[in-house]
Amino acid sequence: MKSIRTALLVISLSSPFHLAYAQSPVQGGGASVPANLYKGSADSILPNSFSYAVTGSGKEKKAFLSNDPSLFGNIGTVHFAAGDSVLTATELSDYTNAYNVPTTNQKYGALIQIPTALVPVVIPFNKPGAKLDLSINDICGVFSSKIADWSQLSSGLSSGQSGPITVVYRSESSGSTEVLTRFLSAACKSVDLFGTSLKQQSNWSGSAPGFSIQTSFAGLFSNNMAPSNFLPAVATGDTSLLDTVNSGNGRIGYTGPDLMVNPDDATKVARVIGFSPKYVSIPATIGAVSPPTSVLQAPFVHSFSITTEAQVIPARIKGLMTRHYGRTGSTHWIGVGVRRSRHDSLLQVVRPD
């Protein structure tokens, strides 16, 4: 499925006074899927001295915007966070009002957000004997409950296969959910979703049930209640969702691709209009996204580039982080780019002590 997670790095631009205190531990955390992209491997983005607490995407924004290190199991300061979704205008305003006011003693500097990775969201399922190839109508129908039985799918099932579909979803605020709902809200505009409990969305004829962009999956539906054939994962995170899908016949869900042993296995991971997630064209997808052209579109971003060399951007980001936290001084450079990676995308937000 060509729903792509975007990875971002956000840096707070601080004064030499704040950098003078940079010798204290630099700590942050966030999404689990891209953890190795940031820490733990030879080509990880973060310097070795930085800590990264794996908490799951969704919690990282709260930790950073409230400067609450306890959400990462730490004390002190939350310097950065990693996730799947861009900060909203409201969140940026909240940060500015709390931590970027010149007259207060908590002036940490402004934020930038840097995309660092792209990855598809995949649709794992558990239906023995099925090789699933979903159409757009199928996906819209399944995730709206318009389609609630396997026999209603247009393709990919052996003759006579049927039974109730159980959709497994993330109950917590989730970047994976936001990415999926961005896809659904764009792809399903022309699909008939009447009769579902999706919230009403404005359209050419007035309003109709439709998908909207959400970080909480249940927020798609009236009264924030998922349909009766939907099941929340037993715990937070993509791993729990996949475990919940695999523990019951007839279940289907959504997750990052890193958990799949073989994302090309159509008996475990659905293809979408014939495409395997293993072969999604990330270069083609990037080409469809317009880079920011002004600070109004991407505050404090100096440049935006796409590189064919996977190591270039991580090395530059690591250099930036080391400079930013490793010494005093008033000269800073900001590099922005997209890394082609199989890892999850994320949002990083950085605050100096």
XYZ file of C-alpha atoms in Angstrom:
353
model
C 0.000 0.000 0.000
C 1.453 3.354 -0.959
C 0.665 5.097 2.289
C 4.069 6.399 3.351
C 5.259 7.445 6.759
C 7.373 10.586 6.768
C 10.334 10.977 9.063
C 11.231 14.337 10.520
C 13.987 15.842 12.614
C 13.157 19.011 14.525
C 15.929 21.101 16.045
C 15.608 23.972 18.474
C 17.958 26.810 17.610
C 19.467 28.029 20.857
C 21.818 30.638 22.181
C 25.447 29.999 23.260
C 24.220 30.217 26.862
C 22.103 27.132 26.419
C 24.818 25.267 24.537
C 27.145 25.812 27.454
C 25.072 23.276 29.362
C 25.186 20.674 26.608
C 27.509 18.327 28.455
C 24.542 16.827 30.341
C 23.036 13.646 28.834
C 21.018 14.223 25.657
C 17.885 12.137 25.852
C 14.691 11.454 23.953
C 12.670 8.627 22.488
C 9.594 7.635 20.556
C 8.512 5.121 17.946
C 9.710 1.510 18.179
C 9.848 0.547 14.495
C 12.592 3.048 13.541
C 14.584 2.682 16.763
C 17.587 1.101 15.010
C 17.626 3.964 12.535
C 18.441 6.239 15.460
C 20.344 4.032 17.875
C 21.961 0.634 18.096
C 23.593 0.095 14.706
C 26.757 1.312 13.006
C 24.938 3.699 10.692
C 22.417 5.015 13.248
C 21.629 8.708 13.072
C 22.111 9.688 16.713
C 25.564 10.029 18.306
C 26.525 7.177 20.640
C 26.200 9.366 23.727
C 22.490 10.060 23.077
C 19.768 7.954 24.685
C 16.636 6.775 22.883
C 13.738 5.355 24.909
C 11.391 3.124 22.893
C 7.855 4.078 23.860
C 5.820 3.842 20.688
C 4.788 6.634 18.382
C 2.143 9.023 19.694
C 3.571 9.463 23.189
C 6.650 11.306 21.947
C 4.788 14.541 21.163
C 3.338 14.744 24.646
C 6.731 14.064 26.206
C 8.424 16.802 24.216
C 5.724 19.463 24.229
C 5.244 19.142 27.981
C 8.964 18.508 28.637
C 7.978 15.418 30.633
C 10.959 13.018 30.695
C 9.024 10.581 32.877
C 7.178 9.449 29.735
C 10.556 8.208 28.504
C 11.475 6.761 31.897
C 13.993 9.550 32.511
C 14.523 12.670 34.564
C 15.849 16.040 33.457
C 14.990 17.357 29.989
C 13.379 15.902 26.869
C 15.731 17.023 24.101
C 14.114 15.286 21.128
C 11.371 12.857 20.173
C 10.719 10.525 17.248
C 7.427 9.664 15.598
C 5.444 9.420 12.383
C 3.501 12.672 12.193
C 4.369 16.303 11.679
C 3.690 18.809 14.425
C 0.470 20.728 13.860
C 0.231 24.514 13.839
C -1.393 24.339 17.274
C 1.400 22.186 18.672
C 4.041 24.526 17.265
C 2.219 27.460 18.835
C 1.980 25.673 22.181
C 5.715 24.994 22.116
C 6.525 28.614 21.226
C 4.321 29.967 23.993
C 5.811 27.626 26.576
C 9.470 27.393 25.620
C 10.412 30.120 23.164
C 9.462 33.341 24.946
C 12.482 35.685 25.289
C 11.324 37.078 28.652
C 11.259 33.702 30.405
C 14.063 31.540 31.777
C 12.862 28.572 29.660
C 13.812 29.888 26.241
C 14.931 26.773 24.370
C 14.751 28.212 20.855
C 12.543 27.643 17.805
C 11.839 24.301 16.113
C 12.540 22.835 12.730
C 11.314 19.496 11.392
C 13.531 17.426 9.104
C 12.237 14.417 7.115
C 14.606 11.470 7.473
C 12.914 8.277 6.242
C 10.032 6.912 4.197
C 8.334 3.548 4.553
C 5.016 1.955 3.509
C 2.285 0.909 5.905
C 1.366 -2.749 5.362
C -1.842 -4.713 5.926
C -1.222 -8.016 7.725
C -4.074 -10.520 7.897
C -4.855 -13.981 9.233
C -7.025 -16.030 6.884
C -5.597 -19.505 6.186
C -5.696 -20.385 2.505
C -6.017 -16.819 1.294
C -3.630 -14.848 -0.904
C -4.990 -11.356 -0.602
C -4.842 -8.655 -3.274
C -7.031 -5.748 -2.215
C -8.566 -3.110 -4.439
C -8.966 0.451 -3.161
C -12.689 -0.233 -2.713
C -11.801 -3.317 -0.648
C -9.521 -1.317 1.669
C -12.053 1.467 2.113
C -14.784 -1.077 2.745
C -12.828 -3.120 5.291
C -11.615 -0.170 7.362
C -15.065 1.451 7.367
C -16.949 -1.820 8.108
C -18.847 -1.453 4.831
C -17.266 -4.829 4.064
C -17.543 -7.117 7.073
C -17.286 -10.610 5.533
C -14.401 -12.136 3.599
C -16.806 -13.254 0.858
C -17.439 -9.575 0.000
C -13.845 -8.937 -1.084
C -13.294 -8.613 -4.805
C -10.273 -10.910 -5.145
C -7.614 -12.977 -3.451
C -9.709 -15.686 -1.806
C -10.265 -19.304 -2.723
C -13.747 -20.235 -3.883
C -16.264 -20.390 -1.074
C -14.120 -18.700 1.559
C -16.168 -16.564 3.876
C -16.561 -15.585 7.507
C -16.599 -12.382 9.531
C -13.754 -9.895 9.166
C -12.285 -8.586 12.416
C -10.323 -5.353 12.009
C -7.580 -4.890 14.612
C -6.633 -1.289 15.364
C -4.342 0.734 17.611
C -6.353 2.097 20.553
C -3.712 4.646 21.558
C -2.666 7.765 19.675
C -0.493 6.393 16.889
C 1.563 7.615 13.976
C 0.686 4.412 12.112
C -2.985 5.296 12.500
C -2.390 8.811 11.207
C -0.583 7.520 8.136
C -3.317 4.980 7.392
C -6.117 7.506 7.834
C -4.315 10.020 5.613
C -4.347 7.385 2.902
C -7.985 6.463 3.508
C -9.161 10.072 3.583
C -7.495 10.696 0.213
C -8.180 7.384 -1.548
C -11.770 6.782 -0.462
C -13.386 10.104 -1.397
C -15.274 8.574 -4.339
C -16.125 5.273 -2.596
C -19.685 4.700 -1.407
C -19.485 4.592 2.396
C -23.169 5.237 3.141
C -24.519 3.029 5.893
C -21.282 3.102 7.886
C -20.765 4.875 11.201
C -17.905 7.026 9.887
C -18.251 10.657 10.887
C -19.878 12.969 8.364
C -17.491 14.776 6.004
C -18.317 17.683 3.728
C -18.562 16.903 0.003
C -20.065 18.319 -3.186
C -23.582 17.257 -2.192
C -23.407 18.460 1.418
C -22.062 15.744 3.677
C -21.658 11.985 3.816
C -19.870 9.375 5.911
C -16.172 9.531 5.152
C -12.646 9.090 6.440
C -10.731 11.859 8.184
C -7.137 12.188 9.350
C -6.884 10.863 12.904
C -4.185 9.725 15.314
C -6.769 7.759 17.305
C -8.478 5.162 15.126
C -11.801 5.205 16.963
C -11.963 8.934 16.222
C -13.005 8.047 12.661
C -16.432 6.967 13.865
C -19.472 8.588 15.432
C -19.176 9.002 19.211
C -15.554 7.835 18.823
C -16.766 4.239 18.908
C -15.378 1.685 16.445
C -17.856 -0.760 14.818
C -18.669 -4.014 16.565
C -16.406 -6.075 14.280
C -13.372 -3.943 15.203
C -10.988 -5.053 17.953
C -8.355 -2.946 19.747
C -4.881 -4.471 19.981
C -4.227 -5.998 23.382
C -1.452 -3.475 24.137
C 0.235 -0.471 22.563
C 2.549 -0.554 19.559
C 2.770 -2.261 16.170
C 4.076 -5.515 17.680
C 0.978 -5.893 19.827
C -1.275 -5.175 16.857
C 0.434 -7.831 14.750
C 0.255 -10.352 17.613
C -3.469 -9.640 17.971
C -4.017 -10.165 14.227
C -2.126 -13.463 14.292
C -3.973 -14.783 17.341
C -7.379 -15.004 15.667
C -8.715 -16.381 12.376
C -10.295 -13.773 10.104
C -8.385 -10.781 11.474
C -6.766 -7.930 9.542
C -4.910 -4.782 10.627
C -2.167 -2.284 9.747
C 1.442 -1.864 10.833
C 4.933 -0.888 9.766
C 6.761 -3.352 7.486
C 9.761 -4.133 9.705
C 7.771 -6.654 11.748
C 6.998 -8.785 8.712
C 9.464 -11.615 8.099
C 8.590 -11.563 4.405
C 6.449 -8.594 3.321
C 6.170 -10.207 -0.127
C 4.227 -13.172 1.325
C 0.671 -12.519 0.103
C -0.671 -15.170 2.497
C 0.353 -12.935 5.421
C 0.514 -9.395 4.016
C -2.094 -8.073 1.600
C -1.059 -6.777 -1.778
C -2.778 -3.610 -2.943
C -3.966 -3.416 -6.569
C -1.317 -5.991 -7.403
C 1.600 -4.348 -5.617
C 3.625 -5.967 -2.850
C 4.828 -3.587 -0.094
C 8.304 -5.020 -0.642
C 8.442 -3.333 -4.024
C 6.746 -0.018 -3.323
C 8.562 2.658 -5.327
C 9.804 5.073 -2.685
C 11.656 7.211 -5.274
C 8.424 7.558 -7.247
C 6.529 8.409 -4.075
C 9.065 11.032 -3.044
C 8.781 12.556 -6.500
C 5.093 13.166 -5.875
C 5.803 15.227 -2.743
C 6.692 18.867 -3.186
C 9.530 19.985 -0.889
C 9.063 23.115 1.216
C 9.996 26.311 -0.587
C 9.812 28.872 2.214
C 10.057 29.214 5.973
C 6.291 29.648 6.020
C 5.917 26.074 4.798
C 8.747 24.630 6.879
C 9.933 27.030 9.610
C 13.726 27.320 9.917
C 14.403 24.728 7.219
C 17.303 25.957 5.090
C 17.322 23.245 2.448
C 15.482 20.103 1.382
C 17.081 17.471 -0.817
C 16.648 13.870 -1.907
C 19.780 11.751 -1.919
C 20.482 8.404 -3.526
C 23.196 7.680 -0.975
C 21.619 6.360 2.208
C 24.564 7.296 4.411
C 24.815 10.978 3.497
C 21.872 12.322 5.448
C 22.389 10.248 8.641
C 26.025 11.387 8.750
C 25.046 15.017 8.369
C 22.329 14.774 10.998
C 24.744 13.072 13.396
C 27.236 15.847 12.780
C 24.580 18.449 13.438
C 23.497 16.808 16.674
C 27.092 16.527 17.856
C 27.783 20.173 17.082
C 24.531 21.320 18.642
C 25.015 19.525 21.952
C 28.737 18.926 22.072
C 30.259 22.385 22.332
C 29.598 26.039 23.035
C 29.375 28.577 20.255
C 26.892 30.549 18.227
C 27.362 29.239 14.691
C 24.953 26.486 13.583
C 24.062 24.882 10.272
C 20.873 23.028 9.510
C 20.799 20.239 6.904
C 17.568 18.691 5.736
C 17.004 15.631 3.600
C 15.207 12.383 2.958
C 16.862 9.056 3.600
C 15.684 6.083 1.623
C 15.313 3.433 4.257
C 13.330 0.328 5.015
C 12.856 1.679 8.501
C 9.863 3.496 9.896
C 9.718 7.232 9.459
C 9.701 9.494 12.404
C 9.504 12.935 13.851
C 12.382 14.159 15.947
C 12.174 17.245 18.060
C 15.282 18.597 19.759
C 15.636 20.871 22.766
C 18.949 21.905 24.369
C 19.315 22.088 28.130
